[in-house]
Amino acid sequence: MVESRTPRVDELEKGPWPSFVKEMKRAAEKKPAAGDLLRQLDLSYEEKVGHWKHGGIVGVRGYGGGVIGRYSNKPEEFPHIREFHTIRVNQPSGWFYTTKALRSLCDIWDKYGSGLTNFHGSTGDIILLGTTTENLQPCFDELSDAGFDLGGSGGGLRTPSACVGPARCEYSCIDTLDVCHSLTLEFQDFLHRPQWPYKFKIKVSGCGNDCVAAIARADLAIIGTWKGPLQINQAAVAEYVKNGLDIEAEVVERCPTGALAWDAANEELKLSVEECVRCMHCINRMPKALKPGTERGATLLVGGKATILKSAFLGWVIVPFMSLTPPYTELKDLLGRIFDWWDENAKNRERIGELIYRLGMRTFLKAVGLPPVPQMVFRPRANPYVFWWPEEVKRNA
Amino acid sequence: MPKMVLAGIEIEVDEDGFIQDPDKWNEAVAKALAETEGVTELTEDHWKVINYLRQYYLQFGIAPMIRKLCKETGFTLKQIYDLFPSGPAKGACKIAGLPKPTGCV
């Protein structure tokens, strides 16, 4: 019996969850790179250390990003992954595909790459995992002919992404797919030719459920919302109650602002519109009875980022409500001003959230022309170290 | 580290073709590196960018941010890409003999 060359990773073929090791072994039947990758991974498991060299700068002509260069630090042992670059391919909004599109992508990747992919990278891109420097340009050329373009990397705009939105979700307050597509096209230059102090991500969610985690993973989060009352179908609410929903315990008492009341005698759900913060809980609980209001738009939040350098931030509100209809001129103009202010003022590798943290919201708001409003803060400042603009101070009044 | 013969001298480069010892750089080396980046002729405009990068690096020990590069040389980013098709980092910095850009690229 031949002893397995990858005894450690082989363990991960067991168990009920789909095994990436099985997938890689299937790929290895066609592509030696996939086999070498598996063996390098097994070595990494044994030694508990990564075997990729630091960094890597490769790309395609005309673009400054979209390809992540990677080299094995054991090129003699694993010659087929000596060069193992990743190509980011911009995904269609909401990750809706035809099999035709996917087949054309697979045909190209079979020809030029390892056959391995990520569907999808965390930012949203299709990830084509592992190819050589020599293959980058022809692979890109064929992808281009097939209608695909690269996604973003480096200090520029990264690939925007969106939840499935109105394509399949009755909660969606905006056309997330179209907003995402429109912004991607508008800012192609910023995406392909990194020119900023650091990365910038945009994500679009159709409602407060935030199914693409925009608030945590985007420098600019666009989250659908509405003004005015929920749409309530009282008969349908009564139906939920009749079918055993404990509406008091599961809906009314869980409303974070106490905006709901259930009138059992009249079978009527009452909403105090001013109190509702549009958290989505009641809608999520009774989707057949409740809908977002009719005057729809989005809340914009800025600053979401991971830990490095100045701690992790969730995005915070900069525009409580903006209507979003094509061609989204107001949104694009605001983004343009934000990009420009950040690019002009940030230090090298300073995210927009960190820049605002350093220079202050008042500086940011003044620069991009937004009015300060109470919705921007959780609570007012507790210390008295307040700065004034010189023009706000009257002398010897 | 692989070695390349650039302008008649043997120079250590990394996998991406960035030279490892910035002191080995000279104008002839720049010309040889330019050919690897699809730049067949180094014009006065090319040299303006290269010399700026070079001087900034020698003074501050890092590459300038792109906005600064554009402001100081007077070229738009589009013009930089017209001069260096693979961009300011992979193209211009490599030809100017600067160390490889790092980080989340």
Coordinates of C-alpha atoms in Angstrom, one line a residue:
Chain A
M1 CA 0.0 0.0 0.0
V2 CA 1.3 3.4 -0.9
E3 CA 1.6 5.7 2.0
S4 CA -0.3 8.9 1.6
R5 CA 1.8 12.0 0.9
T6 CA -0.6 14.2 2.8
P7 CA -1.6 12.4 5.9
R8 CA -2.6 15.4 7.9
V9 CA -4.8 17.1 5.5
D10 CA -6.3 13.8 4.6
E11 CA -8.0 13.8 8.0
L12 CA -10.2 16.6 6.7
E13 CA -11.8 14.4 4.1
K14 CA -13.8 12.8 7.0
G15 CA -17.0 14.2 8.5
P16 CA -20.2 15.6 7.0
W17 CA -19.2 19.1 5.9
P18 CA -18.0 19.5 2.2
S19 CA -14.3 18.9 2.3
F20 CA -11.9 21.4 0.6
V21 CA -9.3 18.6 0.6
K22 CA -11.5 16.5 -1.6
E23 CA -12.0 19.5 -3.9
M24 CA -8.3 20.1 -4.1
K25 CA -7.6 16.4 -4.9
R26 CA -10.1 16.5 -7.7
A27 CA -8.4 19.6 -9.1
A28 CA -5.0 17.9 -8.7
E29 CA -6.1 15.2 -11.1
K30 CA -5.9 17.8 -13.8
K31 CA -3.5 20.4 -12.4
P32 CA -0.1 19.7 -10.8
A33 CA -0.3 23.1 -9.1
A34 CA -3.3 21.9 -7.0
G35 CA -1.3 18.8 -5.9
D36 CA 1.7 20.8 -4.9
L37 CA -0.5 23.2 -3.0
L38 CA -2.0 20.4 -1.1
R39 CA 1.4 19.0 -0.2
Q40 CA 2.7 22.4 0.9
L41 CA -0.4 22.8 3.0
D42 CA 0.3 19.4 4.6
L43 CA 3.8 20.6 5.4
S44 CA 2.3 23.8 6.9
Y45 CA 0.1 21.7 9.1
E46 CA 3.1 19.7 10.2
E47 CA 5.2 22.7 11.0
K48 CA 2.4 25.1 12.0
V49 CA 3.8 27.8 9.8
G50 CA 2.9 29.4 6.4
H51 CA 5.1 28.7 3.4
W52 CA 4.4 31.7 1.3
K53 CA 7.0 34.4 0.8
H54 CA 6.4 37.9 1.9
G55 CA 4.5 40.1 -0.6
G56 CA 4.6 40.0 -4.4
I57 CA 4.0 42.7 -6.9
V58 CA 2.5 41.5 -10.2
G59 CA -0.3 42.8 -12.4
V60 CA -1.7 43.4 -15.8
R61 CA -0.9 46.3 -18.1
G62 CA -2.9 49.5 -17.4
Y63 CA -4.0 48.4 -14.0
G64 CA -2.3 48.9 -10.6
G65 CA -4.4 46.3 -8.8
G66 CA -6.5 43.3 -9.1
V67 CA -3.8 40.6 -8.8
I68 CA -2.2 39.4 -5.6
G69 CA 1.3 38.1 -6.2
R70 CA 2.3 35.1 -4.2
Y71 CA 5.5 32.9 -4.2
S72 CA 6.2 29.6 -2.4
N73 CA 9.2 29.7 -0.1
K74 CA 9.8 26.0 -1.0
P75 CA 10.0 26.4 -4.8
E76 CA 12.3 23.4 -5.2
E77 CA 10.1 21.1 -3.2
F78 CA 6.8 22.5 -4.8
P79 CA 7.8 23.7 -8.2
H80 CA 4.3 24.0 -9.5
I81 CA 3.4 26.7 -7.0
R82 CA 6.7 28.6 -7.3
E83 CA 4.4 31.3 -8.6
F84 CA 0.9 31.1 -7.3
H85 CA -0.8 34.5 -7.9
T86 CA -4.4 35.3 -7.1
I87 CA -6.7 37.1 -9.6
R88 CA -9.6 39.0 -8.2
V89 CA -12.5 39.1 -10.7
N90 CA -15.4 41.6 -10.1
Q91 CA -18.5 39.6 -9.4
P92 CA -22.0 40.5 -10.7
S93 CA -24.1 42.4 -8.1
G94 CA -25.6 40.0 -5.6
W95 CA -23.7 37.1 -7.0
F96 CA -26.3 36.1 -9.5
Y97 CA -24.9 34.0 -12.4
T98 CA -26.0 32.1 -15.4
T99 CA -24.3 28.8 -15.9
K100 CA -23.1 30.1 -19.2
A101 CA -21.1 32.9 -17.4
L102 CA -19.7 30.4 -14.9
R103 CA -18.7 27.9 -17.6
S104 CA -16.9 30.6 -19.6
L105 CA -15.0 31.6 -16.5
C106 CA -14.1 28.0 -15.7
D107 CA -12.9 27.4 -19.2
I108 CA -10.6 30.3 -19.0
W109 CA -9.3 29.4 -15.5
D110 CA -8.8 25.7 -16.6
K111 CA -6.6 27.0 -19.4
Y112 CA -4.5 29.5 -17.4
G113 CA -4.7 28.7 -13.7
S114 CA -4.7 26.0 -11.0
G115 CA -8.4 25.3 -11.4
L116 CA -8.9 26.4 -7.8
T117 CA -11.2 29.2 -6.8
N118 CA -12.9 31.0 -3.9
F119 CA -16.5 31.6 -4.4
H120 CA -16.2 34.3 -3.1
G121 CA -13.6 36.5 -1.4
S122 CA -14.8 38.3 1.7
T123 CA -15.1 41.6 -0.2
G124 CA -17.1 39.9 -2.9
D125 CA -14.8 39.1 -5.8
I126 CA -14.5 35.9 -7.6
I127 CA -11.1 34.6 -6.5
L128 CA -9.1 32.7 -9.1
L129 CA -6.5 31.0 -6.9
G130 CA -3.1 30.4 -8.3
T131 CA -1.4 31.1 -11.6
T132 CA 2.0 32.1 -13.0
T133 CA 3.2 35.6 -13.9
E134 CA 3.4 34.6 -17.5
N135 CA -0.3 33.6 -17.6
L136 CA -1.6 36.8 -16.0
Q137 CA -1.9 39.0 -19.1
P138 CA -3.4 36.4 -21.5
C139 CA -5.8 35.2 -18.7
F140 CA -6.9 38.8 -18.2
D141 CA -7.3 39.4 -21.9
E142 CA -9.6 36.4 -22.2
L143 CA -11.6 37.3 -19.1
S144 CA -12.0 40.7 -20.6
D145 CA -13.3 39.3 -23.9
A146 CA -15.7 37.2 -22.0
G147 CA -17.1 40.3 -20.3
F148 CA -15.4 40.0 -16.9
D149 CA -13.2 42.7 -15.4
L150 CA -10.8 42.6 -12.5
G151 CA -11.7 43.6 -9.0
G152 CA -9.8 45.9 -6.7
S153 CA -6.7 45.6 -4.5
G154 CA -4.2 47.9 -2.9
G155 CA -4.7 51.5 -1.9
G156 CA -7.8 52.2 -4.0
L157 CA -11.4 51.5 -4.2
R158 CA -12.1 47.8 -3.6
T159 CA -14.9 45.9 -5.4
P160 CA -18.2 47.1 -4.0
S161 CA -20.7 44.4 -3.1
A162 CA -24.5 44.3 -2.4
C163 CA -27.0 42.0 -0.8
V164 CA -29.5 40.2 -3.1
G165 CA -31.8 43.2 -2.6
P166 CA -35.0 43.5 -4.6
A167 CA -34.1 40.6 -6.8
R168 CA -35.3 38.2 -4.0
C169 CA -36.1 40.1 -0.9
E170 CA -39.3 41.9 0.0
Y171 CA -37.5 43.9 2.7
S172 CA -35.2 45.8 0.3
C173 CA -35.7 49.5 0.5
I174 CA -33.3 50.3 -2.4
D175 CA -32.1 48.7 -5.5
T176 CA -28.9 47.4 -4.0
L177 CA -27.8 45.6 -7.1
D178 CA -28.2 48.7 -9.3
V179 CA -26.5 51.0 -6.8
C180 CA -23.6 48.6 -6.5
H181 CA -23.3 48.2 -10.3
S182 CA -23.6 52.0 -10.9
L183 CA -20.9 52.9 -8.3
T184 CA -18.6 50.2 -9.7
L185 CA -18.9 51.7 -13.2
E186 CA -18.7 55.3 -12.0
F187 CA -15.4 54.7 -10.1
Q188 CA -13.6 52.3 -12.4
D189 CA -10.5 54.5 -12.3
F190 CA -10.2 54.5 -8.6
L191 CA -10.8 50.7 -8.6
H192 CA -8.2 49.8 -11.2
R193 CA -5.6 52.4 -10.5
P194 CA -4.9 52.6 -6.7
Q195 CA -4.1 56.1 -5.9
W196 CA -5.3 56.7 -2.3
P197 CA -3.6 56.5 1.1
Y198 CA -5.2 53.1 1.7
K199 CA -8.1 50.8 0.7
F200 CA -11.7 52.0 0.6
K201 CA -14.6 49.7 0.6
I202 CA -18.3 50.2 -0.3
K203 CA -21.1 47.8 0.6
V204 CA -24.8 48.1 -0.1
S205 CA -27.5 46.5 2.1
G206 CA -31.2 46.8 1.3
C207 CA -32.3 47.1 4.9
G208 CA -31.2 47.2 8.5
N209 CA -30.6 43.5 8.6
D210 CA -27.5 44.3 6.7
C211 CA -26.9 41.0 5.0
V212 CA -23.5 42.0 3.5
A213 CA -22.3 43.3 6.9
A214 CA -21.7 46.7 5.4
I215 CA -21.5 48.4 8.8
A216 CA -18.6 46.3 9.9
R217 CA -16.7 45.7 6.6
A218 CA -17.1 48.9 4.5
D219 CA -15.6 52.3 4.8
L220 CA -18.8 53.5 3.4
A221 CA -21.9 51.5 4.2
I222 CA -25.2 52.2 2.3
I223 CA -28.0 50.7 4.2
G224 CA -31.6 50.8 3.0
T225 CA -34.3 52.4 5.3
W226 CA -37.6 54.3 5.1
K227 CA -39.3 57.3 6.5
G228 CA -42.7 57.4 8.1
P229 CA -44.8 54.4 9.2
L230 CA -44.4 50.7 8.5
Q231 CA -46.9 49.2 6.2
I232 CA -49.2 47.1 8.5
N233 CA -51.7 44.5 7.2
Q234 CA -53.8 44.1 10.3
A235 CA -55.6 41.0 9.1
A236 CA -52.3 39.3 8.5
V237 CA -51.1 40.3 12.0
A238 CA -54.2 38.7 13.4
E239 CA -53.5 35.6 11.4
Y240 CA -50.1 35.3 13.0
V241 CA -51.6 35.6 16.4
K242 CA -54.3 33.1 15.6
N243 CA -51.6 30.7 14.5
G244 CA -50.0 30.8 17.9
L245 CA -47.5 33.8 17.8
D246 CA -47.2 35.2 21.3
I247 CA -47.1 38.7 19.9
E248 CA -46.7 40.4 23.3
A249 CA -43.6 38.4 24.2
E250 CA -42.0 37.9 20.8
V251 CA -42.7 41.3 19.1
V252 CA -44.1 44.0 21.3
E253 CA -41.8 43.5 24.3
R254 CA -38.8 43.0 22.1
C255 CA -39.2 46.3 20.2
P256 CA -36.1 48.3 21.3
T257 CA -38.0 51.5 21.7
G258 CA -41.4 50.3 22.8
A259 CA -43.0 51.7 19.6
L260 CA -45.5 48.8 19.3
A261 CA -48.6 48.0 21.1
W262 CA -51.0 45.1 20.6
D263 CA -54.7 45.8 21.1
A264 CA -56.0 42.2 21.5
A265 CA -59.7 43.2 21.8
N266 CA -59.6 44.9 18.4
E267 CA -56.9 42.7 16.9
E268 CA -54.9 45.8 16.0
L269 CA -51.1 46.4 16.1
K270 CA -50.5 50.0 16.9
L271 CA -47.3 51.8 15.9
S272 CA -45.9 54.9 17.4
V273 CA -44.1 56.1 14.2
E274 CA -41.8 58.7 16.0
E275 CA -40.5 56.0 18.3
C276 CA -39.7 53.4 15.6
V277 CA -35.9 53.1 14.9
R278 CA -36.5 50.7 12.0
C279 CA -34.5 47.8 13.6
M280 CA -36.4 45.3 11.4
H281 CA -37.3 42.9 14.3
C282 CA -41.1 43.1 13.9
I283 CA -40.9 42.8 10.1
N284 CA -38.5 39.9 10.4
R285 CA -40.9 38.2 12.8
M286 CA -44.1 38.8 10.7
P287 CA -43.0 39.2 7.1
K288 CA -46.4 38.5 5.7
A289 CA -48.0 41.3 7.8
L290 CA -45.4 44.0 8.0
K291 CA -43.4 45.8 5.3
P292 CA -41.0 48.8 5.3
G293 CA -42.7 52.1 4.7
T294 CA -43.3 53.6 1.3
E295 CA -40.9 56.6 1.4
R296 CA -37.6 54.7 0.9
G297 CA -33.9 55.5 0.7
A298 CA -30.7 54.7 2.6
T299 CA -28.7 55.7 5.6
L300 CA -25.0 56.3 4.9
L301 CA -22.4 55.3 7.5
V302 CA -18.7 55.9 7.3
G303 CA -15.6 54.4 9.0
G304 CA -16.1 50.7 9.3
K305 CA -12.8 48.8 9.4
A306 CA -10.8 46.0 11.0
T307 CA -8.5 46.4 14.0
I308 CA -5.3 47.7 12.4
L309 CA -4.2 50.4 13.4
K310 CA -6.5 52.3 15.7
S311 CA -8.9 49.5 16.8
A312 CA -11.8 48.0 14.9
F313 CA -14.6 50.5 14.0
L314 CA -18.2 49.9 13.1
G315 CA -19.5 52.5 10.6
W316 CA -21.3 55.5 12.1
V317 CA -24.0 57.7 10.6
I318 CA -23.1 60.6 8.3
V319 CA -26.4 60.8 6.4
P320 CA -29.5 59.6 8.2
F321 CA -31.6 59.5 5.0
M322 CA -30.8 59.9 1.3
S323 CA -33.2 59.0 -1.5
L324 CA -31.5 56.7 -4.0
T325 CA -32.7 56.8 -7.6
P326 CA -30.6 56.4 -10.7
P327 CA -28.2 57.9 -11.6
Y328 CA -27.5 58.5 -7.9
T329 CA -25.9 61.8 -8.5
E330 CA -26.2 63.0 -4.9
L331 CA -24.5 59.9 -3.6
K332 CA -21.7 60.0 -6.2
D333 CA -21.0 63.7 -5.6
L334 CA -20.8 63.1 -1.8
L335 CA -18.5 60.1 -2.4
G336 CA -16.3 62.3 -4.7
R337 CA -15.9 64.9 -1.9
I338 CA -15.1 62.2 0.7
F339 CA -12.5 60.6 -1.5
D340 CA -10.9 63.9 -2.2
W341 CA -10.8 65.1 1.4
W342 CA -9.4 61.8 2.6
D343 CA -6.8 61.6 -0.2
E344 CA -5.6 65.1 0.5
N345 CA -5.4 64.8 4.3
A346 CA -4.7 61.2 5.3
K347 CA -1.3 59.8 6.3
N348 CA 0.0 56.9 4.4
R349 CA -2.1 53.8 5.2
E350 CA -4.7 55.7 7.2
R351 CA -8.3 54.5 6.7
I352 CA -11.0 57.2 6.4
G353 CA -12.4 56.2 9.8
E354 CA -9.0 56.8 11.4
L355 CA -8.6 60.1 9.6
I356 CA -12.0 61.3 10.9
Y357 CA -11.0 60.1 14.4
R358 CA -7.8 62.1 14.2
L359 CA -9.1 65.3 12.7
G360 CA -12.6 65.2 14.1
M361 CA -16.1 64.9 12.8
R362 CA -16.6 68.7 12.6
T363 CA -13.6 69.0 10.2
F364 CA -14.9 66.1 8.1
L365 CA -18.5 67.4 8.0
K366 CA -17.4 70.9 7.1
A367 CA -15.0 69.6 4.3
V368 CA -17.6 67.4 2.6
G369 CA -20.5 69.8 3.2
L370 CA -22.8 67.7 5.5
P371 CA -24.7 69.3 8.4
P372 CA -24.1 67.9 11.9
V373 CA -27.3 66.2 13.1
P374 CA -28.2 64.4 16.4
Q375 CA -28.5 61.0 14.6
M376 CA -24.7 61.0 14.2
V377 CA -24.0 60.5 17.8
F378 CA -25.0 57.9 20.4
R379 CA -24.8 60.5 23.1
P380 CA -23.3 64.0 23.3
R381 CA -19.7 64.4 24.4
A382 CA -19.1 64.1 28.1
N383 CA -16.0 66.4 28.3
P384 CA -15.9 70.1 27.8
Y385 CA -12.9 70.3 25.4
V386 CA -14.9 71.9 22.6
F387 CA -13.2 73.6 19.7
W388 CA -14.8 76.5 17.9
W389 CA -14.1 77.8 14.4
P390 CA -12.7 81.3 14.6
E391 CA -15.6 82.7 12.7
E392 CA -18.0 81.4 15.3
V393 CA -16.4 83.4 18.1
K394 CA -17.6 87.0 18.7
R395 CA -15.1 89.1 20.6
N396 CA -16.3 91.6 23.3
A397 CA -19.8 91.2 22.3
Chain B
M1 CA 17.6 35.3 -4.9
P2 CA 17.8 35.2 -8.7
K3 CA 20.3 37.4 -10.5
M4 CA 19.7 39.4 -13.7
V5 CA 22.2 40.9 -16.0
L6 CA 21.1 44.5 -16.3
A7 CA 23.2 46.9 -18.4
G8 CA 26.1 44.6 -18.3
I9 CA 26.2 44.1 -14.5
E10 CA 24.9 41.2 -12.5
I11 CA 22.3 42.4 -10.1
E12 CA 20.3 40.5 -7.5
V13 CA 16.5 40.9 -8.1
D14 CA 13.5 39.3 -6.4
E15 CA 10.8 37.2 -8.1
D16 CA 9.0 40.4 -9.2
G17 CA 12.1 41.9 -10.7
F18 CA 12.8 44.6 -8.1
I19 CA 16.5 45.2 -7.5
Q20 CA 17.6 44.3 -4.1
D21 CA 20.4 46.8 -3.6
P22 CA 19.3 50.3 -4.4
D23 CA 23.0 51.4 -4.6
K24 CA 23.5 49.3 -7.7
W25 CA 21.1 51.5 -9.6
N26 CA 22.2 53.8 -12.3
E27 CA 20.6 55.2 -15.5
A28 CA 21.7 52.2 -17.6
V29 CA 20.1 49.9 -15.1
A30 CA 16.9 51.9 -15.2
K31 CA 16.8 51.5 -19.0
A32 CA 17.2 47.8 -18.7
L33 CA 14.5 47.6 -16.0
A34 CA 12.2 49.7 -18.2
E35 CA 12.2 47.1 -20.9
T36 CA 10.8 44.5 -18.4
E37 CA 7.9 46.9 -17.8
G38 CA 6.9 47.5 -21.4
V39 CA 8.6 50.9 -21.6
T40 CA 10.8 50.9 -24.7
E41 CA 12.1 54.4 -24.5
L42 CA 12.7 56.6 -21.5
T43 CA 11.7 60.1 -22.4
E44 CA 12.3 63.3 -20.5
D45 CA 8.9 62.8 -18.8
H46 CA 9.9 59.4 -17.7
W47 CA 13.0 60.7 -16.2
K48 CA 11.1 63.4 -14.4
V49 CA 9.1 60.8 -12.6
I50 CA 12.0 58.5 -12.0
N51 CA 14.3 61.2 -10.6
Y52 CA 11.6 62.5 -8.3
L53 CA 11.0 59.0 -6.9
R54 CA 14.7 58.4 -6.6
Q55 CA 15.3 61.7 -4.7
Y56 CA 12.3 61.3 -2.5
Y57 CA 13.4 57.7 -1.6
L58 CA 17.0 58.8 -0.9
Q59 CA 15.8 61.7 1.3
F60 CA 13.0 59.9 3.3
G61 CA 13.7 56.2 2.9
I62 CA 10.2 55.5 1.5
A63 CA 8.3 55.9 -1.7
P64 CA 6.0 59.0 -1.9
M65 CA 2.3 58.6 -1.8
I66 CA 0.7 58.8 -5.2
R67 CA -1.1 62.1 -4.7
K68 CA 2.3 63.6 -3.8
L69 CA 3.9 62.1 -6.8
C70 CA 1.3 63.6 -9.1
K71 CA 1.4 67.0 -7.4
E72 CA 5.1 67.3 -7.4
T73 CA 5.7 66.1 -10.9
G74 CA 2.7 67.8 -12.4
F75 CA 1.5 64.6 -14.1
T76 CA -2.0 63.2 -13.6
L77 CA -2.3 59.6 -12.7
K78 CA -3.5 58.9 -16.2
Q79 CA -0.4 60.4 -17.6
I80 CA 1.7 58.3 -15.2
Y81 CA 0.0 55.2 -16.5
D82 CA 0.6 56.4 -20.1
L83 CA 4.3 56.6 -19.2
F84 CA 4.4 53.5 -17.1
P85 CA 1.7 51.0 -18.2
S86 CA 2.0 48.9 -15.0
G87 CA 1.5 51.9 -12.8
P88 CA 3.5 54.0 -10.4
A89 CA 4.3 51.1 -8.0
K90 CA 5.1 48.1 -10.2
G91 CA 6.3 50.3 -13.1
A92 CA 7.9 53.5 -12.0
C93 CA 9.2 52.5 -8.6
K94 CA 10.8 49.4 -10.0
I95 CA 12.5 51.3 -12.8
A96 CA 13.7 53.9 -10.3
G97 CA 15.3 51.1 -8.2
L98 CA 13.1 51.5 -5.1
P99 CA 12.3 48.6 -2.9
K100 CA 9.2 46.6 -3.6
P101 CA 6.0 48.2 -2.3
T102 CA 4.5 46.1 0.6
G103 CA 1.3 45.8 2.6
C104 CA -2.1 44.8 1.6
V105 CA -1.6 45.2 -2.2

